[in-house]
Coordinates of C-alpha atoms and ligand atoms in Angstrom, one line a residue:
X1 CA -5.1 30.2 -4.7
X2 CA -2.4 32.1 -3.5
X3 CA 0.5 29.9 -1.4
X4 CA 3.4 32.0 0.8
X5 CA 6.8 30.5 0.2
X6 CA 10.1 31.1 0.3
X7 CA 12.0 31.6 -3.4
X8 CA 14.9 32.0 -5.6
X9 CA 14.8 35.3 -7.4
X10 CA 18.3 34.4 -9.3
X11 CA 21.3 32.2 -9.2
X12 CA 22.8 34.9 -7.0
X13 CA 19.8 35.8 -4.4
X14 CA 19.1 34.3 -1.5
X15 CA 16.0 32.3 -0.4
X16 CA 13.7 34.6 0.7
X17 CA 10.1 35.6 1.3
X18 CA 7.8 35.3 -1.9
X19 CA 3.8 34.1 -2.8
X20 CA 2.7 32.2 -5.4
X21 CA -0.3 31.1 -7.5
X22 CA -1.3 27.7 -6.6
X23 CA -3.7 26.1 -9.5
X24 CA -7.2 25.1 -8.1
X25 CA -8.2 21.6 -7.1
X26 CA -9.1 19.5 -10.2
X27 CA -11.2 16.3 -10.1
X28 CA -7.7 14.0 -9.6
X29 CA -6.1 16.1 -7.3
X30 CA -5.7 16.4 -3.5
X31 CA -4.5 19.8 -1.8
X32 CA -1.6 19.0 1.3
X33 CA -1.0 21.7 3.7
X34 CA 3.0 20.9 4.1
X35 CA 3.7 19.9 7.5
X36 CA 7.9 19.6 6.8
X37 CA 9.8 19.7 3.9
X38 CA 13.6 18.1 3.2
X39 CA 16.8 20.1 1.6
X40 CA 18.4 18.5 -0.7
X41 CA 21.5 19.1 -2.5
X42 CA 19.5 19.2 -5.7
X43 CA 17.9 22.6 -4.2
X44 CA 21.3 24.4 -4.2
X45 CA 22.3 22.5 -7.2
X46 CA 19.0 24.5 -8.9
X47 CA 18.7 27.5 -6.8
X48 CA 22.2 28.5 -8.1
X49 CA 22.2 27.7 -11.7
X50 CA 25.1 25.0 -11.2
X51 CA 23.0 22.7 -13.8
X52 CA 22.7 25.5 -16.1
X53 CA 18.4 24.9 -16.3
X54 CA 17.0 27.0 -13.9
X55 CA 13.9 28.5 -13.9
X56 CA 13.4 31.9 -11.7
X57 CA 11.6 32.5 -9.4
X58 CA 12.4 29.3 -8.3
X59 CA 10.8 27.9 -5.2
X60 CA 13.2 24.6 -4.1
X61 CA 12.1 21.6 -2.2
X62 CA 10.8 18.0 -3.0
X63 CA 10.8 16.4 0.5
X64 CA 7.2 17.4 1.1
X65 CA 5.2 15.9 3.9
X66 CA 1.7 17.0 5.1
X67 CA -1.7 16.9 5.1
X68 CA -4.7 16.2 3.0
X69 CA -7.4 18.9 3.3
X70 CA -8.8 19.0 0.4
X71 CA -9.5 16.1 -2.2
X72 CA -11.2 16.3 -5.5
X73 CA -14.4 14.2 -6.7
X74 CA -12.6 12.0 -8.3
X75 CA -10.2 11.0 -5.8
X76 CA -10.1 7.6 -4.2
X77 CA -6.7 7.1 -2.9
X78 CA -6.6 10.1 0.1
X79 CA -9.2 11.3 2.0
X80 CA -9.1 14.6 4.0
X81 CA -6.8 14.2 7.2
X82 CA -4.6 12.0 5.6
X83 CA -1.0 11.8 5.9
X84 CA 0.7 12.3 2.3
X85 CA 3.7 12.9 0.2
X86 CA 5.2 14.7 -2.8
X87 CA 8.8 14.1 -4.0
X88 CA 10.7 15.0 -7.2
X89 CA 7.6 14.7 -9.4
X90 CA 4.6 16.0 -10.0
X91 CA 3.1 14.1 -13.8
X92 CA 4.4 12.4 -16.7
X93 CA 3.3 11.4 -19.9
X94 CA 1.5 8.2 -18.4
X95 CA 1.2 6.1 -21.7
X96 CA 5.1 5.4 -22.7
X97 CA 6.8 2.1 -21.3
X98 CA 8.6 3.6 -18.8
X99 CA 5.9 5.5 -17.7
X100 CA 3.2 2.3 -17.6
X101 CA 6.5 -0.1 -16.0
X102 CA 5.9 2.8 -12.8
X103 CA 9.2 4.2 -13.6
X104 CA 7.7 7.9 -14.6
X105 CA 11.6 9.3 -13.5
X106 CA 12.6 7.9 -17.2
X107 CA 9.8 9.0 -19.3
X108 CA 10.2 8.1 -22.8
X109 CA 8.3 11.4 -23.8
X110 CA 9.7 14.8 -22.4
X111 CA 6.6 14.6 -20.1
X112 CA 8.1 14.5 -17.1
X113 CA 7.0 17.1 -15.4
X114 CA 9.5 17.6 -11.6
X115 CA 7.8 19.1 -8.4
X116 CA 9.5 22.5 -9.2
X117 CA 12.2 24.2 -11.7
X118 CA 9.9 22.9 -14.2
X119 CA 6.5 23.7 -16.0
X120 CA 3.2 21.8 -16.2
X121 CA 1.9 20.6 -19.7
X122 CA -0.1 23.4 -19.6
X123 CA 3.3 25.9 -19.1
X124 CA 2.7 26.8 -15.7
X125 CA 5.7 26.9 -13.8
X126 CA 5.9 24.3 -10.8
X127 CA 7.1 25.1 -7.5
X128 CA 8.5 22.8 -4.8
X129 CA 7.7 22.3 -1.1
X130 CA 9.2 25.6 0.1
X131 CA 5.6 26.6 0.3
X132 CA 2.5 26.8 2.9
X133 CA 0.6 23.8 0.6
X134 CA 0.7 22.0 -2.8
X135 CA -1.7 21.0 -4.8
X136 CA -1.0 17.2 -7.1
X137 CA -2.3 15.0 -8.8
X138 CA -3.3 11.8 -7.0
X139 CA -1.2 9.8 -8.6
X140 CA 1.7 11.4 -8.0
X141 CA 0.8 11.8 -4.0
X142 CA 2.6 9.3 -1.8
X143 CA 0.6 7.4 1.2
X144 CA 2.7 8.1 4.7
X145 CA 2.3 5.8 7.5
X146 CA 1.3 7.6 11.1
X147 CA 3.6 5.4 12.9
X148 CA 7.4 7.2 11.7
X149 CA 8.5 10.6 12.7
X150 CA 6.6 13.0 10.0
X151 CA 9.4 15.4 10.3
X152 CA 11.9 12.8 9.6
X153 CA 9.9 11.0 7.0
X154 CA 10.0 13.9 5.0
X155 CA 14.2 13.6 3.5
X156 CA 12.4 9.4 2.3
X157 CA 10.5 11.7 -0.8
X158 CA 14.3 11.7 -2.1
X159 CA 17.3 11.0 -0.5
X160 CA 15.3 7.3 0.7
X161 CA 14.0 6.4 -2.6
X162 CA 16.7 7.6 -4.5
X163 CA 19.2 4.9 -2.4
X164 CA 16.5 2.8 -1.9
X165 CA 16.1 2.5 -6.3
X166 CA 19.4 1.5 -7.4
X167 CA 20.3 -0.7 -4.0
X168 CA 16.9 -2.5 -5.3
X169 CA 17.8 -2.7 -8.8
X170 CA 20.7 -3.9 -8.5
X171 CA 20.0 -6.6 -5.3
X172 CA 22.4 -6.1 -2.8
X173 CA 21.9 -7.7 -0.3
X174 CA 23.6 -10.5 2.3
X175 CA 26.7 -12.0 1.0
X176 CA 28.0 -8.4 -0.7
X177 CA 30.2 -6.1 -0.1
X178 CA 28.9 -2.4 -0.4
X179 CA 30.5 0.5 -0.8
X180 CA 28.7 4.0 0.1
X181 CA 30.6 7.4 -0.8
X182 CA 29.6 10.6 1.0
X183 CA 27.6 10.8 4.3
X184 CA 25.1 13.5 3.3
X185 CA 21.3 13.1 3.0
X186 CA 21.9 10.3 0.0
X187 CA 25.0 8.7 1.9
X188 CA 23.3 8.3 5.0
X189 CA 19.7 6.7 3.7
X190 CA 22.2 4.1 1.5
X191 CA 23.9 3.0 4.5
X192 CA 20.5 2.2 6.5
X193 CA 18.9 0.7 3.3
X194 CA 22.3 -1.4 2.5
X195 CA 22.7 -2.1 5.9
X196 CA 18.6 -3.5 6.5
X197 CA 18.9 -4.9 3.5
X198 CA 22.0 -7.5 4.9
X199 CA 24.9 -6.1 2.9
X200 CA 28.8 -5.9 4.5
X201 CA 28.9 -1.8 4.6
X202 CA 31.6 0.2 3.9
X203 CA 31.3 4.4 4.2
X204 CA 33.7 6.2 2.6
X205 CA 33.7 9.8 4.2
X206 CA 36.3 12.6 3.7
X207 CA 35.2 14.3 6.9
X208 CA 37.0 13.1 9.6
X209 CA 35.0 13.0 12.5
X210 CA 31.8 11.6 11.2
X211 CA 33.2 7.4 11.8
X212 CA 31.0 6.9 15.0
X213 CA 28.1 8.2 13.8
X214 CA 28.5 6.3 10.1
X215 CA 29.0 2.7 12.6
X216 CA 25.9 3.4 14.4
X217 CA 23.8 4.4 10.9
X218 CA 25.0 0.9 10.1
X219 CA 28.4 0.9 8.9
X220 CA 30.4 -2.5 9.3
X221 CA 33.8 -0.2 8.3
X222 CA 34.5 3.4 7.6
X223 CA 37.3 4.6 5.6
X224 CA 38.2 8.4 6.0
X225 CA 39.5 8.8 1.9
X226 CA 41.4 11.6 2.8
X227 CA 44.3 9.9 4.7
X228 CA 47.3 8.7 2.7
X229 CA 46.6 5.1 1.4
X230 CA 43.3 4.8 2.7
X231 CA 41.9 3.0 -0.1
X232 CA 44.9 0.6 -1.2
X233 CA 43.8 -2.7 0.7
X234 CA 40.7 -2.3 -0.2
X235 CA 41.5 -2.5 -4.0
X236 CA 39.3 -5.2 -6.1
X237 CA 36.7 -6.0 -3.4
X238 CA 33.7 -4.7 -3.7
X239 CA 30.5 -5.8 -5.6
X240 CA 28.8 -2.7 -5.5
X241 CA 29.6 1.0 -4.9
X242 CA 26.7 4.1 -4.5
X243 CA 28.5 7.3 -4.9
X244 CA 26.2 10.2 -3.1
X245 CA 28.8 13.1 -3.8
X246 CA 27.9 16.6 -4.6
X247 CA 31.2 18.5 -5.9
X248 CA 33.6 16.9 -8.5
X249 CA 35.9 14.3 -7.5
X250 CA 37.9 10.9 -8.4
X251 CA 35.5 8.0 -9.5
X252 CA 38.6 6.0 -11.1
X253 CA 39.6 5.6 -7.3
X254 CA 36.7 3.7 -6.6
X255 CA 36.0 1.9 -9.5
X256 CA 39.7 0.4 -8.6
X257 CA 37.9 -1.2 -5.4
X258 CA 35.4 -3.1 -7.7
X259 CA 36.0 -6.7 -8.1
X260 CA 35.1 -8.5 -11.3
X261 CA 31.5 -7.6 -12.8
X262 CA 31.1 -4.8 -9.6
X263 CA 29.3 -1.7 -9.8
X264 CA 30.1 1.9 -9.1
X265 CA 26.6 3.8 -9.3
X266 CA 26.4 7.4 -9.8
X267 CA 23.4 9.0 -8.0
X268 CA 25.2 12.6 -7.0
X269 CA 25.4 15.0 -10.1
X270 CA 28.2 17.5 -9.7
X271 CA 28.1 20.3 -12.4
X272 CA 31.1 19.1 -14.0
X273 CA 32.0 16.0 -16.0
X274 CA 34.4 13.1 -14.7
X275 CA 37.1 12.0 -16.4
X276 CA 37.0 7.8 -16.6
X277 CA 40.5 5.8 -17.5
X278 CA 39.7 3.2 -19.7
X279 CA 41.7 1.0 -17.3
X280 CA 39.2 1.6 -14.7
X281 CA 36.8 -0.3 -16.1
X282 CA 37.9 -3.3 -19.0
X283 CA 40.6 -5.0 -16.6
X284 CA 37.8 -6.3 -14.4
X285 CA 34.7 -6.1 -16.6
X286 CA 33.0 -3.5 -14.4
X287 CA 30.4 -1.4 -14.7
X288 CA 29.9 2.3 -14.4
X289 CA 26.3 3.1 -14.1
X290 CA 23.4 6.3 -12.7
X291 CA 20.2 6.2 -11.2
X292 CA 17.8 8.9 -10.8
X293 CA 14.7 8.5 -8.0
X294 CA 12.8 5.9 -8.4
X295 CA 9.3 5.4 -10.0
X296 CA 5.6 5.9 -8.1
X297 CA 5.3 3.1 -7.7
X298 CA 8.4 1.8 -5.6
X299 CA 8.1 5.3 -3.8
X300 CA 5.7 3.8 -2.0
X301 CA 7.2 0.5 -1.5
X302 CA 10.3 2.2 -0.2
X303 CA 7.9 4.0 2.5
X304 CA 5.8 0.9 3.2
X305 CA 9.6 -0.7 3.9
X306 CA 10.7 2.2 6.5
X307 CA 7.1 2.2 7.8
X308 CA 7.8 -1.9 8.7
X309 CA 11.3 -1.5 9.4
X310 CA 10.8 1.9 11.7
X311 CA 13.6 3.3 9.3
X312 CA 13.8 7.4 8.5
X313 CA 15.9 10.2 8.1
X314 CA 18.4 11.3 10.9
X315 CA 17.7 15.2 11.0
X316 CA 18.4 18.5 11.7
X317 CA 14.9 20.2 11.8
X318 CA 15.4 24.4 10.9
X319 CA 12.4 27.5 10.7
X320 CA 12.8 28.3 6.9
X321 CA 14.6 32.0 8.2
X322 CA 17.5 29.6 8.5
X323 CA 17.7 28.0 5.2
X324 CA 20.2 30.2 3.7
X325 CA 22.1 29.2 6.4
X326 CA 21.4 25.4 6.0
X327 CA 22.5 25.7 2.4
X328 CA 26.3 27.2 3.6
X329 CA 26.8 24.1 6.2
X330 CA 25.7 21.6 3.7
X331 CA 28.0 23.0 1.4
X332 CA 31.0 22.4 3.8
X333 CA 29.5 18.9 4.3
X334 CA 28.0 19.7 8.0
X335 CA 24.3 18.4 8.2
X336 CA 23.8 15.7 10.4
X337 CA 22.4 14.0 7.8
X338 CA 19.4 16.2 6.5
X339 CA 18.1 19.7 7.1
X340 CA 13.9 19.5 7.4
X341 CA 12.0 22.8 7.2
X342 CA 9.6 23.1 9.8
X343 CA 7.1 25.3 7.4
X344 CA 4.9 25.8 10.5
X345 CA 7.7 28.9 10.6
X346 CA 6.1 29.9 7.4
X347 CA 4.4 33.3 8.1
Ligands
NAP1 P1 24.7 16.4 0.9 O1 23.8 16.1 2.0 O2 25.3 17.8 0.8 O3 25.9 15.3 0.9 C1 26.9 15.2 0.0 C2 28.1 14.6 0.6 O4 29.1 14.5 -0.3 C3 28.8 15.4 1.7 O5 28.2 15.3 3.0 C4 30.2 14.9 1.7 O6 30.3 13.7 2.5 C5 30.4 14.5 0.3 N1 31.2 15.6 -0.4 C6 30.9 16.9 -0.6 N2 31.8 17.6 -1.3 C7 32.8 16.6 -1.6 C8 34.0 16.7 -2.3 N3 34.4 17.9 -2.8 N4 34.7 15.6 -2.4 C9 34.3 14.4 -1.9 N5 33.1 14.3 -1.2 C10 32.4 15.4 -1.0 O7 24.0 16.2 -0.5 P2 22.8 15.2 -0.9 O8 21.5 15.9 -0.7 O9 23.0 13.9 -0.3 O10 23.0 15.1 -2.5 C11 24.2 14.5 -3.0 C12 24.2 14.6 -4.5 O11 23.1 13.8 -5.1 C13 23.9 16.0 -5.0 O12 24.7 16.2 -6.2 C14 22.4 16.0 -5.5 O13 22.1 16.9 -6.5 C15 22.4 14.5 -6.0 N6 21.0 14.0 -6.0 C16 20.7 13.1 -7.0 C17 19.5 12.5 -7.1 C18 19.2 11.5 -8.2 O14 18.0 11.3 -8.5 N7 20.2 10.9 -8.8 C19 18.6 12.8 -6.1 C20 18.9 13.6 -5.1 C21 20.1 14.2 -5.0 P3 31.6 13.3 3.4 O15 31.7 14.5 4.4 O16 31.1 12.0 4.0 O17 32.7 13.2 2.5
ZN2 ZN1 16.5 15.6 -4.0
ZN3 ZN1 6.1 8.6 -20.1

């Protein structure tokens, strides 16, 4: 089955007009005609080689949002008409702990198989939601509620669970002090989820200009880390920090605002490494940690959440003839807070 999309040809190209081989409907799967799909940071990340795995041609996106039209006979969970949703993976091994614990994002096995830069178990290559439909296994289809924005549910696929994960795991909530670093796509879903979930919210933003709208996203303070000083009150404070960011940058600076037994959590991935003082860390007894997505399984918790708390995405919504130009704003830190594709401008 033959999809139109828009791909990477090389780490150089831009985004541009291609089609692609979609495999058939098997007995498990359901086919989605993508309403919207989210940009990520991880789609530049990949598009241009910065984590040194890509696969080309390379068709980004795992925000996808759309419609069921097409089930297989072995489906129960969607039906044809439905509402669904694919983020940053499409199979895993299925059998390994992580794997039966609903946390397929760390599978034990090498079977993870992501939405696209990756291949099937079979070797096919995968390709993301840049693209007219998608065809996934049930079990790794999301259920969307009809009563949020669909265009704005769309950036939930990963930027919402992807906060939502390691805000869960690690149980903010009233009574703490949270830290969130970078007001991007990640940055701004952590401040809503910190925020609903009854956490004291701090944004740290180097963009001047962005303070009124990180208050009304749910920021209790916003420090602009850019100005001289900035972060010196605040030192020894915080129980937990989130760190969104995209590009390289200090994290000794705010694992100094931790307070004993705090957190810094690393979700962005810059392309280079970080260097880490000793001193950061043993003074205090903190803890550097990561997190990567989340699992199936609290995917759809995360959604059933928003759904009940009437929480999504703020966005900008684009025709995919923009993206390239999407990609260059995000890179100057200038999305208010995600891009969506409209892929009804798909030709
Ligand atoms: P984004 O929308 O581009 O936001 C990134 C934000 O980081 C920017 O808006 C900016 O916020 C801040 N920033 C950018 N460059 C900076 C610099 N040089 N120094 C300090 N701050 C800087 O990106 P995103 O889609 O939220 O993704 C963020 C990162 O998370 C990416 O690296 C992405 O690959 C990664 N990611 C990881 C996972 C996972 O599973 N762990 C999932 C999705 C994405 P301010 O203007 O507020 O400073
Ligand atoms: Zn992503
Ligand atoms: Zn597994």
């Amino acid at each position: 089955m033959q999809a139109n999309a828009y791909a990477a040809q090389s780490a150089t190209s831009d985004i541009a007009p291609f089609s692609i081989d979609r495999h058939d409907v098997g007995p498990n799967d359901i086919r989605i005609d993508i309403d919207f799909c989210g940009v990520c940071h991880s789609d530049i990340h990949q598009a241009r080689n910065e984590w040194g795995n890509s696969i080309y041609p390379m068709v980004p996106g795992h925000e996808i949002v759309g419609h069921v039209t097409s089930v297989g006979a072995s489906v129960s969970k969607f039906k044809v008409g439905d509402l669904a949703g694919v983020g940053c993976m499409v199979d895993s091994c299925r059998e390994c702990a992580s794997c039966l614990a609903s946390e397929e994002q760390y599978c034990e096995n090498g079977k993870l198989v992501l939405t696209y830069n990756d291949r099937y178990h079979d070797g096919a290559p995968t390709f993301g939601g840049y693209s007219s439909h998608i065809v996934v296994d049930q079990a790794f289809a999301l259920s969307i509620s009809p009563k949020l924005d669909l265009a704005a549910t769309a950036p939930l696929l990963c930027a919402g669970i992807t906060t939502y994960s390691p805000l869960r795991h690690w149980n903010v909530g009233p009574g703490q002090k949270v830290g969130v670093v970078g007001l991007g796509g990640l940055g701004h879903m952590a401040l809503k989820f910190a925020h609903a979930f009854g956490a004291n919210v701090t944004q740290f933003t180097t963009t001047a200009g962005k303070e009124v709208d990180a208050k009304r996203l749910g920021a209790d303070e916003v420090v602009v880390t850019t100005e001289p000083g900035a972060l010196d009150k605040l030192a020894n404070s915080y129980d937990f920090i989130i760190d969104t960011v995209s590009a390289p940058h200090d994290l000794n600076k705010f694992l100094s605002l931790l307070r004993r037994d705090g957190s810094l959590v690393l979700v962005g991935a810059p392309d280079k490494p970080s260097e880490i003082a000793a001193f950061s860390l043993i003074g205090k007894r903190r803890t550097l940690a990561g997190s990567t997505i989340g699992g199936i399984a609290e995917t759809q918790e995360m959604l059933d959440f928003c759904a009940e708390h009437d929480i999504v995405s703020d966005i900008e919504v684009i025709p995919i003839q923009q993206i390239n130009e999407a990609y260059t704003r995000m890179l100057k830190s200038d999305v208010k807070y995600r891009f969506v594709i409209d892929m009804k401008t798909l030709s």
